[in-house]
Amino acid sequence: MMLGMVKGNMQLFSVDQQRSQALEVHAASFAQFKVPGNENPSPLISFASKTSNAGQVTSKLHVIELGAQPGKLPLQLCITLSPSFLMLTVITS
């Protein structure tokens, strides 16, 4: 493990689809957000990941809408952070 690397795992389970997905992340949070065009607020999950491949460190913040309305693509955002980025704290109200 490289200096400054935080290892963690999360298992995300969908009750509707009765399946789970394993993610290698080190910080995660859920929130509600009113997506433009949607009548009701959408549940969001945000999580941070930091990986190393052949000595190249990649830090990312992912924000994904869960349970998007039928026929609409879910809101997805992935931000690549500086390689010197050490830690992220996700805070929601």
Coordinates of N, CA and C in Angstrom, one line a residue:
M1 N 0.9 -1.2 0.0 CA 0.0 0.0 0.0 C 0.9 1.2 0.0
M2 N 0.5 2.2 -0.8 CA 1.3 3.5 -0.9 C 1.0 4.4 0.3
L3 N 1.9 5.2 0.7 CA 1.7 6.2 1.7 C 0.5 7.1 1.4
G4 N -0.4 7.3 2.3 CA -1.6 8.1 2.1 C -2.7 7.4 1.5
M5 N -2.6 6.1 1.2 CA -3.7 5.4 0.6 C -4.6 4.8 1.7
V6 N -5.9 5.0 1.6 CA -6.8 4.5 2.5 C -7.6 3.4 1.8
K7 N -7.6 2.2 2.4 CA -8.3 1.1 1.8 C -9.6 0.9 2.5
G8 N -10.7 0.6 1.8 CA -11.9 0.3 2.4 C -12.8 -0.3 1.4
N9 N -13.9 -1.0 1.9 CA -14.8 -1.7 1.0 C -16.2 -1.4 1.5
M10 N -17.1 -1.3 0.5 CA -18.5 -1.1 0.8 C -19.4 -2.0 0.0
Q11 N -20.4 -2.5 0.5 CA -21.4 -3.3 -0.2 C -22.7 -2.6 -0.3
L12 N -23.1 -2.2 -1.6 CA -24.3 -1.5 -1.8 C -25.4 -2.5 -2.2
F13 N -26.5 -2.5 -1.6 CA -27.6 -3.5 -1.8 C -28.8 -2.8 -2.3
S14 N -29.4 -3.3 -3.4 CA -30.6 -2.8 -4.0 C -31.8 -3.7 -3.5
V15 N -32.7 -3.1 -2.8 CA -33.9 -3.9 -2.3 C -34.8 -4.2 -3.6
D16 N -34.9 -3.2 -4.4 CA -35.8 -3.4 -5.6 C -35.3 -4.4 -6.6
Q17 N -33.9 -4.5 -6.8 CA -33.4 -5.4 -7.7 C -32.8 -6.7 -7.1
Q18 N -32.9 -6.7 -5.7 CA -32.4 -7.9 -5.0 C -31.0 -8.3 -5.4
R19 N -30.1 -7.3 -5.5 CA -28.7 -7.6 -5.8 C -27.8 -6.7 -5.1
S20 N -26.5 -7.0 -5.0 CA -25.6 -6.2 -4.3 C -24.4 -5.9 -5.3
Q21 N -23.6 -4.9 -4.9 CA -22.4 -4.5 -5.6 C -21.3 -4.2 -4.6
A22 N -20.2 -4.7 -4.8 CA -19.0 -4.4 -3.9 C -18.3 -3.3 -4.5
L23 N -17.9 -2.3 -3.7 CA -17.2 -1.1 -4.2 C -15.9 -0.9 -3.3
E24 N -14.8 -0.5 -3.9 CA -13.6 -0.2 -3.1 C -13.6 1.3 -2.9
V25 N -14.1 1.7 -1.7 CA -14.2 3.1 -1.4 C -13.8 3.4 0.0
H26 N -13.5 4.6 0.4 CA -13.1 4.9 1.8 C -13.9 6.0 2.5
A27 N -15.0 6.5 1.8 CA -15.9 7.4 2.4 C -17.2 7.4 1.6
A28 N -18.3 7.3 2.3 CA -19.6 7.3 1.5 C -20.7 8.0 2.3
S29 N -21.7 8.5 1.6 CA -22.8 9.1 2.3 C -24.0 9.1 1.4
F30 N -25.2 9.1 2.0 CA -26.5 9.2 1.2 C -27.1 10.6 1.5
A31 N -27.8 11.1 0.5 CA -28.5 12.4 0.6 C -29.7 12.3 -0.3
Q32 N -30.6 13.4 -0.1 CA -31.8 13.6 -1.0 C -31.5 14.8 -1.8
F33 N -31.9 14.8 -3.1 CA -31.6 16.0 -4.0 C -32.7 16.1 -5.0
K34 N -33.2 17.3 -5.2 CA -34.3 17.5 -6.2 C -33.6 17.7 -7.6
V35 N -33.7 16.6 -8.4 CA -33.1 16.7 -9.7 C -34.1 17.4 -10.7
P36 N -33.6 18.4 -11.4 CA -34.5 19.2 -12.3 C -35.2 18.2 -13.3
G37 N -36.5 18.4 -13.3 CA -37.4 17.6 -14.2 C -38.0 16.4 -13.5
N38 N -37.6 16.1 -12.2 CA -38.2 15.1 -11.4 C -39.2 15.7 -10.5
E39 N -40.3 15.1 -10.3 CA -41.3 15.6 -9.4 C -40.9 15.5 -7.9
N40 N -40.3 14.4 -7.6 CA -39.9 14.1 -6.2 C -38.4 14.1 -6.0
P41 N -37.9 14.4 -4.8 CA -36.4 14.3 -4.6 C -35.9 12.9 -4.8
S42 N -34.7 12.9 -5.3 CA -34.0 11.6 -5.6 C -33.0 11.2 -4.5
P43 N -32.9 10.0 -4.1 CA -31.8 9.6 -3.2 C -30.5 9.5 -4.0
L44 N -29.5 10.1 -3.4 CA -28.1 10.1 -4.0 C -27.2 9.3 -3.1
I45 N -26.2 8.7 -3.7 CA -25.1 8.2 -2.9 C -23.8 8.9 -3.4
S46 N -23.0 9.3 -2.5 CA -21.7 9.8 -2.9 C -20.6 9.0 -2.2
F47 N -19.5 8.8 -2.9 CA -18.4 8.0 -2.3 C -17.1 8.4 -3.0
A48 N -16.0 8.3 -2.2 CA -14.7 8.7 -2.6 C -13.9 7.4 -2.8
S49 N -13.1 7.4 -3.8 CA -12.2 6.3 -4.1 C -10.8 6.8 -4.4
K50 N -9.8 6.0 -4.0 CA -8.4 6.3 -4.4 C -7.7 5.0 -4.7
T51 N -7.3 4.9 -5.9 CA -6.7 3.7 -6.4 C -5.3 4.0 -6.9
S52 N -4.5 2.9 -7.0 CA -3.1 3.0 -7.5 C -3.0 1.9 -8.5
N53 N -2.5 2.2 -9.7 CA -2.3 1.3 -10.8 C -0.9 1.6 -11.4
A54 N 0.0 0.7 -11.3 CA 1.4 0.9 -11.8 C 2.0 2.1 -11.3
G55 N 1.8 2.5 -10.0 CA 2.4 3.7 -9.4 C 1.6 4.9 -9.6
Q56 N 0.6 4.9 -10.5 CA -0.2 6.1 -10.8 C -1.4 6.1 -9.8
V57 N -1.5 7.2 -9.0 CA -2.6 7.3 -8.1 C -3.8 8.1 -8.7
T58 N -5.0 7.6 -8.6 CA -6.2 8.3 -9.1 C -7.2 8.4 -7.9
S59 N -7.6 9.7 -7.6 CA -8.6 9.9 -6.6 C -9.8 10.5 -7.3
K60 N -11.0 9.9 -6.9 CA -12.3 10.3 -7.5 C -13.4 10.5 -6.5
L61 N -14.3 11.4 -6.8 CA -15.5 11.6 -6.0 C -16.7 11.2 -6.9
H62 N -17.5 10.3 -6.6 CA -18.6 9.8 -7.4 C -19.9 10.2 -6.7
V63 N -20.9 10.8 -7.5 CA -22.2 11.1 -7.0 C -23.2 10.4 -8.0
I64 N -24.0 9.5 -7.5 CA -24.9 8.8 -8.3 C -26.3 8.8 -7.8
E65 N -27.3 9.1 -8.7 CA -28.7 9.0 -8.3 C -29.2 7.6 -8.2
L66 N -29.8 7.2 -7.2 CA -30.3 5.9 -7.0 C -31.8 5.8 -7.4
G67 N -32.2 4.8 -8.0 CA -33.7 4.6 -8.4 C -34.2 5.7 -9.3
A68 N -33.5 6.0 -10.4 CA -34.0 7.0 -11.3 C -35.3 6.6 -11.9
Q69 N -36.1 7.6 -12.3 CA -37.4 7.3 -12.8 C -37.3 6.5 -14.1
P70 N -38.3 5.6 -14.3 CA -38.3 4.8 -15.5 C -38.2 5.7 -16.8
G71 N -37.3 5.3 -17.7 CA -37.1 6.1 -18.9 C -36.2 7.2 -18.9
K72 N -35.7 7.6 -17.7 CA -34.7 8.7 -17.5 C -33.4 8.1 -17.0
L73 N -32.3 8.7 -17.6 CA -31.0 8.3 -17.2 C -30.7 8.8 -15.8
P74 N -30.1 8.1 -14.9 CA -29.8 8.6 -13.6 C -28.7 9.7 -13.6
L75 N -28.8 10.6 -12.7 CA -27.7 11.6 -12.5 C -26.5 10.9 -12.1
Q76 N -25.4 11.1 -12.8 CA -24.1 10.6 -12.4 C -23.0 11.6 -12.6
L77 N -22.1 11.7 -11.6 CA -21.0 12.7 -11.6 C -19.8 12.0 -11.1
C78 N -18.7 12.2 -11.8 CA -17.4 11.6 -11.3 C -16.4 12.7 -11.4
I79 N -15.8 13.1 -10.3 CA -14.8 14.2 -10.3 C -13.4 13.6 -10.0
T80 N -12.5 13.7 -10.9 CA -11.1 13.3 -10.7 C -10.4 14.4 -9.9
L81 N -9.8 13.9 -8.8 CA -9.1 14.9 -7.9 C -7.6 14.8 -8.1
S82 N -6.9 15.8 -7.7 CA -5.4 15.8 -7.7 C -4.8 14.6 -7.1
P83 N -3.7 14.0 -7.8 CA -3.0 12.9 -7.2 C -2.5 13.1 -5.8
S84 N -2.3 14.4 -5.4 CA -1.8 14.6 -4.0 C -2.9 14.7 -3.0
F85 N -4.1 14.5 -3.5 CA -5.3 14.5 -2.6 C -5.2 13.4 -1.6
L86 N -5.2 13.7 -0.3 CA -5.0 12.6 0.7 C -6.3 12.1 1.4
M87 N -7.3 12.9 1.7 CA -8.5 12.5 2.4 C -9.6 13.3 2.1
L88 N -10.8 12.7 2.1 CA -12.0 13.4 1.8 C -13.0 13.1 2.9
T89 N -13.7 14.1 3.4 CA -14.8 14.0 4.4 C -16.1 14.4 3.7
V90 N -17.0 13.5 3.6 CA -18.3 13.7 3.0 C -19.3 14.1 4.1
I91 N -19.9 15.3 4.1 CA -20.8 15.7 5.1 C -22.1 16.0 4.5
T92 N -23.2 15.5 5.0 CA -24.6 15.8 4.6 C -25.4 16.2 5.8
S93 N -26.5 16.9 5.5 CA -27.4 17.3 6.6 C -28.5 16.4 6.7

